[in-house]
C-alpha cells in the first residue's frame, strides 16, 4: 500500500478536508492510516458505529452511538480536532441523510477556512454515491492491491514467522500469480490457512489457495474465476481465430521484449456469432494458451439485482482485474449489458458503458479482454469501432471439415477406443449434420453413448450416432431465418471470419 500511503500523506499535508477511502480491507487500511498519523504526529479519532474513540489518549471520547451526535461533539469543540485525523467508518450508510451531509460540509468548511487547524476527516467505506453537496470538499482515494513484490515479501515473512521452508521459485511465482488481486488481509488469511495444516507452504497448498482466490473473486460481485479445462486442441475448426490468438499468446508470453521492440499491449477481441459454436470454449482455450488466469465478468448480474451499485461494481471489477494482470477477462453476453445505449437505454447503463469504453481505450495493463456476443445489432456502434478491440471475429455454423473435427474431439474425449471404427463412416455423419452447431454435435455424441450403454452394447457405433442425429433438432431447425440474418449482419459490418 505504499502508493496509497504516499497519496494519503500528500493530501493530509495539503490540508484536504475530506478523504473518502474506497475500501473493504479496513484492517490493512487502518494500519496504514495509523502509520501516517504517527509520521505527521497527529492524533487519531475513530468513530466505528458503536462509539467514538480518541486513540492518542487511549480513552473513549464518549459513547457516541449515532454518527450525528459524534460529529456534533467534534463540531462543538474545535480544540478536539486540532492536529487530528478523524476516521469515520462505514459512512456509506449515512451519505443520503441531509443532516449528515450538512454536518460534514460544516466541518470541511471550517478546515478549509483554517478554523480547525491540521485536521483531516477520512471516510472509510466501500464507495457509494457521493452527494453532490460534498463533491467539492471530497477527494476519493482507492488503496491499491499489493504488488508482486509486496506479496512475495508477505509470503517470505510468513514462512520465516512459522519456521517453514521457502517454496521453490517456480512455485513461489505461481502462488504470487494466484494471490494477485487480493487484499492484504485476504492474502494473510489464505497464507495462515495454508500453513495451518502441515506447517509448510508447498505444491499441495495450491488447490486450496486457488479455491480461496476463486471465492474471494466471486464475493466481489460480478467476477468469477473460471477453472480452465479446455485448450486450443479442444476446438474443432475456427482456425483463423485460433492462429490469431496464438500470435497474441506469443506477444503476451514475451511482453517485455515485445514492448521494447515497439509492439503495443494487446487489448482484446470481440467474438460474435451463433450460439453453441465455440465462443466460450475459445475464451477458455485462450487463457490456457496465454498461461494466465481467466476471469469472467457476469454482465447479467452487473445489470440485475446490483443496479443501484452497478457503477461501483464495475469499477471494482476493473480494479480487481487490473490487479490480477496478467489475465484474460472474458465478458460473456456483451449485448446483455449494453443493449439500448443511445436508443433510450437507462442513464446507469450509459454511464457504465462510458466507464467500460474509457477503460478499454486507455488500458495499458496485461489484461486481454475477450468479449462474446450473439445479437450484435443490439450493441452500440461505438463498441464496434476499430481501436476498441484489436479485432472482431464472427463464428458461424461449422463447415464439413470442422464438423468432422468436432465429432473426433468429442468421441475421443469419451470413447477413444471407438474412434477408429467410427471414422470409416465419418463422411456420412458429417453430411447428416449440415446446419448443426458444435454444441449440437457434442449433444449427439453424448446421447449416442448413453443409448449404447442402455442397450448394453460393448462399443459406441456409427449407427448409435446416426440414431441420435435423427432425434436431434439442430440449431438451424430451431433458429431458421434468424441464422441467415445474423450472418448477414456480421458480413455487413465486415467482421473477420473465424473459420477458413
Ligand atoms: P453461446 O453463444 O450460446 O454462449 P458459445 O458459442 O459460447 O455459445 P460454447 O459454449 O463455446 O458456445 O459451446 C458449447 C459447447 O459445445 C462447448 O462446451 C463444446 O463442448 C461444444 N462446441 C461448440 N463449438 C465447438 C467446436 N468448434 N469444437 C469443439 N466443441 C465445440
Coordinates of C-alpha atoms and ligand atoms in Angstrom, one line a residue:
X1 CA 0.0 0.0 0.0
X2 CA 2.9 2.3 -0.5
X3 CA 1.2 4.4 -3.2
X4 CA -1.9 4.8 -1.0
X5 CA 0.2 5.8 2.0
X6 CA 2.2 8.3 -0.1
X7 CA -1.0 9.9 -1.5
X8 CA -2.7 10.0 1.9
X9 CA 0.2 11.8 3.4
X10 CA 0.3 14.2 0.4
X11 CA -3.4 15.0 0.9
X12 CA -3.0 15.4 4.6
X13 CA -0.1 17.8 4.1
X14 CA -2.0 19.7 1.5
X15 CA -4.9 20.3 4.0
X16 CA -7.6 18.5 2.0
X17 CA -10.6 18.3 4.4
X18 CA -12.5 15.1 3.4
X19 CA -10.8 12.0 2.0
X20 CA -13.1 9.1 1.0
X21 CA -11.1 5.9 1.2
X22 CA -12.9 3.3 -1.0
X23 CA -12.1 0.0 0.6
X24 CA -13.4 -3.2 2.1
X25 CA -10.0 -4.0 3.6
X26 CA -10.4 -1.9 6.8
X27 CA -7.7 -3.8 8.7
X28 CA -4.9 -3.1 6.4
X29 CA -6.0 0.4 5.6
X30 CA -6.3 1.3 9.3
X31 CA -2.8 0.1 9.9
X32 CA -1.5 2.4 7.1
X33 CA -3.6 5.3 8.4
X34 CA -2.1 4.8 11.9
X35 CA 1.4 4.9 10.5
X36 CA 0.7 8.1 8.6
X37 CA -0.9 9.7 11.7
X38 CA 2.3 8.8 13.7
X39 CA 4.5 10.3 11.0
X40 CA 2.6 13.5 11.0
X41 CA 2.4 13.5 14.8
X42 CA -1.4 13.7 14.6
X43 CA -3.8 12.1 17.0
X44 CA -6.4 9.6 15.7
X45 CA -10.1 9.7 16.4
X46 CA -12.2 6.8 15.2
X47 CA -16.0 6.6 15.0
X48 CA -17.0 3.0 14.3
X49 CA -20.8 3.0 14.5
X50 CA -20.7 2.0 18.2
X51 CA -18.6 4.6 19.7
X52 CA -16.0 7.3 19.2
X53 CA -12.5 6.7 20.5
X54 CA -9.5 9.0 20.8
X55 CA -6.6 6.7 20.2
X56 CA -4.0 9.1 21.2
X57 CA -5.3 9.4 24.7
X58 CA -6.4 5.8 24.6
X59 CA -9.7 6.7 26.1
X60 CA -13.3 6.8 24.8
X61 CA -14.2 10.4 23.9
X62 CA -17.7 9.4 24.7
X63 CA -20.2 6.6 23.9
X64 CA -21.5 8.3 20.8
X65 CA -23.6 5.7 19.0
X66 CA -25.0 7.8 16.2
X67 CA -22.9 9.5 13.6
X68 CA -24.9 12.7 14.0
X69 CA -24.1 13.0 17.7
X70 CA -20.5 12.0 17.1
X71 CA -20.0 14.7 14.5
X72 CA -21.8 17.2 16.7
X73 CA -19.4 16.5 19.5
X74 CA -16.5 17.2 17.2
X75 CA -18.1 20.4 16.0
X76 CA -18.9 21.9 19.4
X77 CA -15.3 22.0 20.5
X78 CA -12.9 22.6 17.7
X79 CA -10.0 22.1 20.0
X80 CA -10.8 18.4 19.9
X81 CA -9.9 18.4 16.3
X82 CA -6.7 20.4 16.1
X83 CA -3.9 18.2 14.8
X84 CA -6.1 15.2 14.4
X85 CA -7.0 12.5 11.8
X86 CA -10.7 11.7 12.2
X87 CA -11.7 8.3 10.7
X88 CA -15.4 7.7 10.2
X89 CA -16.1 4.1 9.3
X90 CA -19.0 2.8 7.2
X91 CA -20.0 6.2 6.1
X92 CA -21.8 4.9 3.0
X93 CA -24.8 4.1 5.2
X94 CA -25.3 7.7 6.0
X95 CA -24.4 9.7 2.9
X96 CA -28.1 10.0 1.9
X97 CA -29.0 11.8 5.1
X98 CA -29.2 15.6 4.8
X99 CA -28.2 16.2 8.4
X100 CA -25.0 14.1 7.9
X101 CA -24.2 15.9 4.7
X102 CA -24.6 19.3 6.2
X103 CA -22.5 18.4 9.3
X104 CA -19.7 17.0 7.1
X105 CA -19.8 20.1 5.0
X106 CA -19.6 22.4 8.0
X107 CA -16.5 20.5 9.3
X108 CA -15.0 20.6 5.8
X109 CA -15.6 24.4 5.6
X110 CA -14.1 25.0 9.0
X111 CA -11.0 23.1 8.0
X112 CA -10.8 24.9 4.7
X113 CA -11.1 28.3 6.4
X114 CA -8.5 27.5 9.0
X115 CA -10.9 27.5 11.9
X116 CA -9.7 23.9 12.5
X117 CA -6.0 23.5 12.1
X118 CA -4.2 20.5 10.8
X119 CA -7.2 18.2 10.7
X120 CA -8.3 15.7 8.0
X121 CA -11.6 13.7 8.0
X122 CA -11.2 10.2 6.5
X123 CA -14.3 8.4 5.4
X124 CA -13.7 4.7 5.3
X125 CA -16.2 2.6 3.3
X126 CA -16.9 0.9 0.0
X127 CA -17.7 3.7 -2.4
X128 CA -21.4 4.5 -2.8
X129 CA -23.0 7.6 -4.3
X130 CA -21.2 10.8 -3.3
X131 CA -23.7 13.6 -2.6
X132 CA -23.3 16.5 -5.0
X133 CA -23.2 18.9 -2.0
X134 CA -19.9 17.3 -0.8
X135 CA -18.2 16.8 -4.2
X136 CA -16.2 20.0 -3.9
X137 CA -14.8 19.0 -0.5
X138 CA -14.2 15.3 -1.1
X139 CA -11.2 13.5 -2.6
X140 CA -11.5 9.8 -3.3
X141 CA -8.6 7.6 -2.6
X142 CA -8.5 3.9 -3.6
X143 CA -5.9 1.8 -1.9
X144 CA -4.1 -0.4 -4.5
X145 CA -3.8 -4.1 -4.2
X146 CA -0.4 -5.5 -3.0
X147 CA 2.2 -5.6 -5.8
X148 CA 4.0 -8.8 -6.8
X149 CA 7.0 -7.7 -4.6
X150 CA 4.8 -7.0 -1.6
X151 CA 3.1 -10.4 -2.0
X152 CA 6.4 -12.0 -2.2
X153 CA 7.6 -10.3 1.0
X154 CA 4.4 -11.3 2.7
X155 CA 4.9 -14.9 1.8
X156 CA 8.5 -14.9 2.9
X157 CA 7.7 -13.1 6.2
X158 CA 5.0 -15.6 6.9
X159 CA 7.4 -18.5 6.2
X160 CA 10.0 -17.0 8.5
X161 CA 7.4 -16.5 11.3
X162 CA 6.4 -20.1 11.0
X163 CA 9.9 -21.5 10.7
X164 CA 8.9 -23.2 7.4
X165 CA 10.9 -23.8 4.3
X166 CA 10.6 -21.3 1.4
X167 CA 9.0 -22.7 -1.7
X168 CA 10.9 -23.3 -4.9
X169 CA 11.0 -20.2 -7.3
X170 CA 8.5 -21.7 -9.8
X171 CA 6.0 -22.5 -7.0
X172 CA 6.6 -19.1 -5.4
X173 CA 5.9 -17.3 -8.7
X174 CA 2.7 -19.4 -9.2
X175 CA 1.5 -18.5 -5.7
X176 CA 2.2 -14.8 -6.3
X177 CA 0.2 -15.0 -9.6
X178 CA -2.8 -16.5 -7.9
X179 CA -2.7 -14.2 -4.9
X180 CA -2.5 -11.1 -7.1
X181 CA -5.7 -9.0 -7.0
X182 CA -6.4 -9.9 -3.3
X183 CA -6.3 -7.6 -0.4
X184 CA -3.6 -7.7 2.2
X185 CA -5.9 -9.2 4.8
X186 CA -7.2 -11.8 2.4
X187 CA -3.7 -12.9 1.4
X188 CA -2.7 -13.1 5.1
X189 CA -5.7 -15.3 5.9
X190 CA -5.0 -17.6 3.0
X191 CA -1.3 -18.0 3.9
X192 CA -2.2 -18.7 7.5
X193 CA -4.7 -21.4 6.3
X194 CA -2.1 -22.9 4.0
X195 CA 0.4 -23.1 6.8
X196 CA -2.0 -24.4 9.4
X197 CA -2.4 -28.0 8.2
X198 CA 1.2 -29.2 8.0
X199 CA 3.3 -26.2 8.8
X200 CA 4.7 -25.9 5.3
X201 CA 3.9 -24.0 2.1
X202 CA 4.2 -26.3 -0.8
X203 CA 2.6 -27.5 -4.0
X204 CA -0.1 -29.4 -2.1
X205 CA -1.4 -26.0 -0.9
X206 CA -2.0 -24.7 -4.4
X207 CA -5.6 -26.1 -4.9
X208 CA -6.7 -24.6 -1.6
X209 CA -5.1 -21.2 -2.4
X210 CA -6.8 -21.3 -5.8
X211 CA -10.1 -22.2 -4.3
X212 CA -9.8 -19.3 -1.8
X213 CA -9.0 -16.9 -4.5
X214 CA -12.0 -18.1 -6.5
X215 CA -14.2 -17.5 -3.6
X216 CA -12.9 -14.0 -2.9
X217 CA -13.2 -13.1 -6.6
X218 CA -16.8 -14.3 -6.5
X219 CA -17.5 -12.2 -3.4
X220 CA -16.5 -9.1 -5.4
X221 CA -19.9 -9.3 -7.0
X222 CA -19.7 -9.7 -10.7
X223 CA -16.4 -11.5 -11.4
X224 CA -15.8 -15.2 -11.3
X225 CA -12.5 -17.1 -11.7
X226 CA -13.0 -19.9 -14.2
X227 CA -11.4 -23.3 -13.9
X228 CA -9.8 -23.7 -17.3
X229 CA -10.1 -27.2 -18.6
X230 CA -10.0 -26.7 -22.4
X231 CA -7.2 -25.9 -24.7
X232 CA -6.9 -25.0 -28.4
X233 CA -6.9 -28.7 -29.3
X234 CA -10.4 -29.0 -27.9
X235 CA -11.7 -26.6 -30.5
X236 CA -12.7 -28.1 -33.9
X237 CA -12.1 -25.6 -36.7
X238 CA -12.1 -21.8 -36.1
X239 CA -8.5 -22.0 -37.5
X240 CA -8.1 -18.3 -38.4
X241 CA -9.3 -17.2 -34.9
X242 CA -7.0 -19.8 -33.2
X243 CA -4.0 -18.7 -35.3
X244 CA -4.7 -15.1 -34.4
X245 CA -4.9 -15.9 -30.7
X246 CA -1.7 -17.9 -30.8
X247 CA 0.0 -14.8 -32.2
X248 CA -1.3 -12.8 -29.3
X249 CA -0.2 -15.5 -26.9
X250 CA 3.3 -15.1 -28.3
X251 CA 3.3 -11.4 -27.6
X252 CA 1.7 -12.0 -24.1
X253 CA 4.3 -14.5 -23.2
X254 CA 7.2 -12.2 -24.2
X255 CA 5.6 -8.9 -23.4
X256 CA 8.7 -7.1 -22.1
X257 CA 10.7 -7.9 -25.2
X258 CA 7.8 -7.3 -27.5
X259 CA 7.2 -3.9 -25.9
X260 CA 10.9 -3.0 -26.3
X261 CA 10.5 -3.9 -30.0
X262 CA 7.6 -1.5 -30.3
X263 CA 4.7 -3.9 -30.1
X264 CA 1.6 -2.5 -28.4
X265 CA -0.2 -4.3 -25.5
X266 CA -2.9 -6.5 -27.0
X267 CA -6.3 -5.1 -26.0
X268 CA -8.6 -7.9 -26.8
X269 CA -11.0 -9.4 -29.2
X270 CA -14.8 -9.4 -29.7
X271 CA -16.1 -12.8 -30.9
X272 CA -19.6 -12.5 -32.3
X273 CA -21.6 -15.4 -33.6
X274 CA -24.2 -18.1 -33.5
X275 CA -25.0 -19.8 -30.2
X276 CA -23.1 -23.1 -29.4
X277 CA -20.4 -22.6 -31.9
X278 CA -17.4 -22.4 -29.6
X279 CA -17.1 -18.8 -28.5
X280 CA -16.9 -19.6 -24.7
X281 CA -14.7 -22.5 -25.5
X282 CA -12.3 -20.1 -27.3
X283 CA -12.1 -17.8 -24.2
X284 CA -11.1 -20.7 -22.1
X285 CA -8.6 -22.0 -24.6
X286 CA -7.1 -18.5 -25.0
X287 CA -6.4 -18.2 -21.2
X288 CA -4.8 -21.7 -21.4
X289 CA -2.6 -20.7 -24.3
X290 CA -1.6 -17.4 -22.6
X291 CA -0.8 -19.3 -19.4
X292 CA -2.8 -16.8 -17.3
X293 CA -6.0 -17.0 -15.1
X294 CA -9.4 -16.5 -16.7
X295 CA -11.8 -14.0 -15.1
X296 CA -15.4 -13.9 -16.2
X297 CA -17.5 -10.8 -15.9
X298 CA -21.1 -11.5 -15.5
X299 CA -22.9 -8.7 -17.2
X300 CA -26.3 -10.1 -16.4
X301 CA -25.6 -9.7 -12.7
X302 CA -24.0 -6.3 -13.2
X303 CA -27.2 -5.0 -14.6
X304 CA -29.6 -7.2 -12.5
X305 CA -30.0 -7.0 -8.8
X306 CA -27.0 -4.9 -8.3
X307 CA -28.3 -2.0 -10.4
X308 CA -28.0 0.5 -7.5
X309 CA -24.4 -0.3 -7.1
X310 CA -23.6 -1.2 -10.7
X311 CA -21.1 1.6 -11.3
X312 CA -19.1 0.9 -8.2
X313 CA -19.3 -2.8 -9.0
X314 CA -17.9 -2.1 -12.5
X315 CA -15.1 0.0 -11.1
X316 CA -14.2 -2.6 -8.5
X317 CA -14.3 -5.3 -11.1
X318 CA -11.9 -3.3 -13.4
X319 CA -9.6 -2.6 -10.5
X320 CA -9.6 -6.3 -9.4
X321 CA -8.9 -7.4 -13.0
X322 CA -6.1 -4.9 -13.4
X323 CA -4.6 -6.0 -10.1
X324 CA -4.7 -9.6 -11.3
X325 CA -2.8 -8.9 -14.5
X326 CA -1.6 -10.8 -16.5
X327 CA -5.0 -12.3 -17.1
X328 CA -7.8 -12.8 -19.6
X329 CA -11.1 -11.0 -18.8
X330 CA -14.0 -12.8 -20.5
X331 CA -17.1 -10.7 -20.9
X332 CA -19.9 -13.0 -21.8
X333 CA -23.1 -11.8 -23.5
X334 CA -21.8 -8.3 -24.0
X335 CA -25.1 -7.3 -25.6
X336 CA -27.0 -8.0 -22.4
X337 CA -25.2 -5.3 -20.6
X338 CA -25.0 -2.6 -23.2
X339 CA -28.2 -3.1 -25.2
X340 CA -30.2 0.0 -25.9
X341 CA -27.4 2.6 -25.4
X342 CA -28.2 5.8 -27.3
X343 CA -31.7 4.5 -28.1
X344 CA -33.4 5.1 -24.7
X345 CA -31.1 2.9 -22.6
X346 CA -31.1 3.9 -18.9
X347 CA -28.8 6.5 -17.6
X348 CA -26.9 4.0 -15.5
X349 CA -26.3 1.7 -18.5
X350 CA -25.0 4.7 -20.5
X351 CA -22.6 5.7 -17.7
X352 CA -21.4 2.1 -17.2
X353 CA -20.8 1.9 -20.9
X354 CA -18.8 5.1 -20.8
X355 CA -16.6 3.7 -18.0
X356 CA -16.1 0.5 -19.9
X357 CA -15.2 2.2 -23.1
X358 CA -12.7 4.6 -21.5
X359 CA -11.1 1.7 -19.7
X360 CA -10.8 -0.3 -23.0
X361 CA -9.4 2.8 -24.7
X362 CA -6.8 3.7 -22.1
X363 CA -5.9 0.2 -20.9
X364 CA -2.2 -0.4 -20.7
X365 CA -2.3 -3.4 -18.4
X366 CA -1.7 -7.0 -19.4
X367 CA -5.5 -7.7 -19.3
X368 CA -6.7 -9.3 -22.6
X369 CA -10.4 -8.8 -23.0
X370 CA -12.4 -11.5 -24.8
X371 CA -16.0 -10.3 -25.3
X372 CA -18.5 -12.7 -26.7
X373 CA -21.9 -11.8 -28.2
X374 CA -24.8 -13.2 -30.2
X375 CA -27.0 -10.3 -31.2
X376 CA -24.6 -7.6 -32.2
X377 CA -27.4 -5.5 -33.7
X378 CA -28.1 -4.6 -30.1
X379 CA -24.6 -3.4 -29.4
X380 CA -23.8 0.3 -29.6
X381 CA -21.8 1.2 -32.7
X382 CA -19.0 2.9 -30.6
X383 CA -18.1 -0.5 -29.3
X384 CA -17.6 -2.0 -32.7
X385 CA -15.4 0.8 -33.9
X386 CA -11.8 -0.2 -34.7
X387 CA -9.4 0.6 -31.8
X388 CA -11.6 -0.7 -29.0
X389 CA -10.8 -4.3 -29.8
X390 CA -7.8 -5.4 -31.7
X391 CA -10.1 -7.5 -34.0
X392 CA -13.7 -8.5 -34.3
X393 CA -14.4 -12.1 -35.5
X394 CA -17.6 -13.9 -36.2
X395 CA -18.1 -17.6 -35.8
X396 CA -20.8 -19.4 -37.9
X397 CA -22.1 -22.9 -38.1
X398 CA -19.2 -25.3 -38.6
X399 CA -18.4 -26.4 -42.2
X400 CA -17.8 -30.1 -43.2
X401 CA -14.1 -30.2 -42.2
X402 CA -15.0 -28.5 -38.9
X403 CA -17.9 -30.9 -38.1
X404 CA -15.5 -33.8 -38.7
X405 CA -13.0 -32.3 -36.2
X406 CA -15.7 -31.6 -33.6
X407 CA -17.0 -35.2 -33.9
X408 CA -13.5 -36.5 -33.4
X409 CA -12.8 -34.3 -30.4
X410 CA -16.0 -35.3 -28.6
X411 CA -15.7 -39.0 -29.4
X412 CA -12.1 -39.1 -28.4
X413 CA -12.8 -37.4 -25.1
X414 CA -15.4 -40.0 -24.1
X415 CA -14.8 -43.2 -26.2
X416 CA -11.3 -43.0 -27.7
X417 CA -11.2 -46.8 -28.3
X418 CA -14.2 -46.5 -30.8
X419 CA -13.0 -43.6 -32.8
X420 CA -11.1 -45.6 -35.5
X421 CA -14.1 -47.8 -36.3
X422 CA -16.5 -44.8 -36.4
X423 CA -14.1 -42.9 -38.7
X424 CA -15.0 -45.1 -41.6
X425 CA -18.5 -43.6 -41.6
X426 CA -17.4 -40.1 -40.7
X427 CA -18.2 -38.6 -44.1
X428 CA -21.8 -39.8 -43.7
X429 CA -22.1 -38.4 -40.2
X430 CA -20.7 -35.1 -41.4
X431 CA -23.2 -34.9 -44.3
X432 CA -26.1 -35.7 -42.0
X433 CA -25.2 -32.9 -39.6
X434 CA -25.4 -29.9 -42.0
X435 CA -26.8 -27.0 -40.0
X436 CA -25.7 -28.4 -36.6
X437 CA -23.6 -26.2 -34.3
X438 CA -20.7 -27.5 -32.2
X439 CA -22.9 -27.9 -29.1
X440 CA -25.5 -29.9 -31.2
X441 CA -22.7 -32.3 -32.3
X442 CA -21.5 -32.7 -28.8
X443 CA -25.1 -33.4 -27.7
X444 CA -25.4 -36.1 -30.5
X445 CA -22.2 -37.8 -29.3
X446 CA -23.4 -37.8 -25.7
X447 CA -26.8 -39.1 -26.5
X448 CA -25.4 -41.9 -28.7
X449 CA -23.1 -43.0 -25.9
X450 CA -26.0 -43.1 -23.5
X451 CA -28.0 -45.2 -25.9
X452 CA -25.2 -47.6 -26.5
X453 CA -24.8 -48.1 -22.7
X454 CA -28.5 -48.6 -22.1
X455 CA -28.7 -51.1 -25.0
X456 CA -25.8 -52.9 -23.3
X457 CA -23.6 -52.6 -26.4
X458 CA -19.8 -53.0 -25.9
X459 CA -18.9 -50.2 -28.2
X460 CA -20.2 -46.9 -29.5
X461 CA -21.1 -47.4 -33.2
X462 CA -21.8 -45.0 -36.0
X463 CA -25.4 -46.3 -36.1
X464 CA -25.9 -45.1 -32.5
X465 CA -24.7 -41.7 -33.6
X466 CA -26.9 -41.7 -36.7
X467 CA -29.9 -42.5 -34.5
X468 CA -29.0 -39.7 -32.2
X469 CA -28.7 -37.3 -35.2
X470 CA -32.3 -38.3 -36.2
X471 CA -33.6 -37.4 -32.8
X472 CA -31.9 -34.0 -32.6
X473 CA -33.3 -30.7 -33.7
X474 CA -30.3 -28.8 -35.0
X475 CA -29.7 -25.1 -34.3
X476 CA -30.8 -24.3 -38.0
X477 CA -34.0 -26.2 -37.4
X478 CA -34.7 -24.1 -34.3
X479 CA -33.5 -20.7 -35.4
X480 CA -34.2 -20.9 -39.2
X481 CA -34.1 -17.5 -40.9
X482 CA -32.6 -15.8 -37.8
X483 CA -29.3 -17.5 -38.5
X484 CA -29.2 -16.0 -42.0
X485 CA -30.0 -12.6 -40.6
X486 CA -27.2 -13.0 -38.1
X487 CA -24.7 -14.0 -40.7
X488 CA -25.7 -11.1 -42.9
X489 CA -25.3 -8.6 -40.0
X490 CA -21.7 -9.9 -39.4
X491 CA -20.8 -9.7 -43.0
X492 CA -22.2 -6.2 -43.5
X493 CA -20.1 -5.0 -40.6
X494 CA -17.0 -6.6 -42.2
X495 CA -16.2 -8.7 -39.2
X496 CA -13.4 -11.2 -39.8
X497 CA -14.4 -14.9 -40.4
X498 CA -13.1 -17.2 -37.7
X499 CA -13.0 -20.2 -40.0
X500 CA -11.1 -20.9 -43.2
Ligands
LIG1 P1 -23.4 -19.3 -26.6 O1 -23.4 -18.1 -27.6 O2 -24.7 -20.0 -26.5 O3 -22.8 -18.9 -25.3 P2 -20.9 -20.4 -27.5 O4 -20.6 -20.1 -28.9 O5 -20.2 -19.7 -26.4 O6 -22.5 -20.4 -27.3 P3 -19.8 -22.8 -26.4 O7 -20.3 -22.6 -25.0 O8 -18.4 -22.5 -26.6 O9 -20.7 -22.0 -27.4 O10 -20.1 -24.2 -26.9 C1 -20.9 -25.1 -26.1 C2 -20.3 -26.5 -26.1 O11 -20.4 -27.0 -27.5 C3 -18.8 -26.4 -25.8 O12 -18.6 -26.6 -24.4 C4 -18.2 -27.6 -26.6 O13 -18.3 -28.7 -25.9 C5 -19.2 -27.6 -27.8 N1 -18.6 -26.9 -29.0 C6 -19.0 -25.8 -29.6 N2 -18.3 -25.5 -30.6 C7 -17.2 -26.4 -30.7 C8 -16.1 -26.5 -31.5 N3 -15.9 -25.7 -32.5 N4 -15.3 -27.5 -31.2 C9 -15.5 -28.4 -30.2 N5 -16.6 -28.3 -29.4 C10 -17.4 -27.3 -29.6

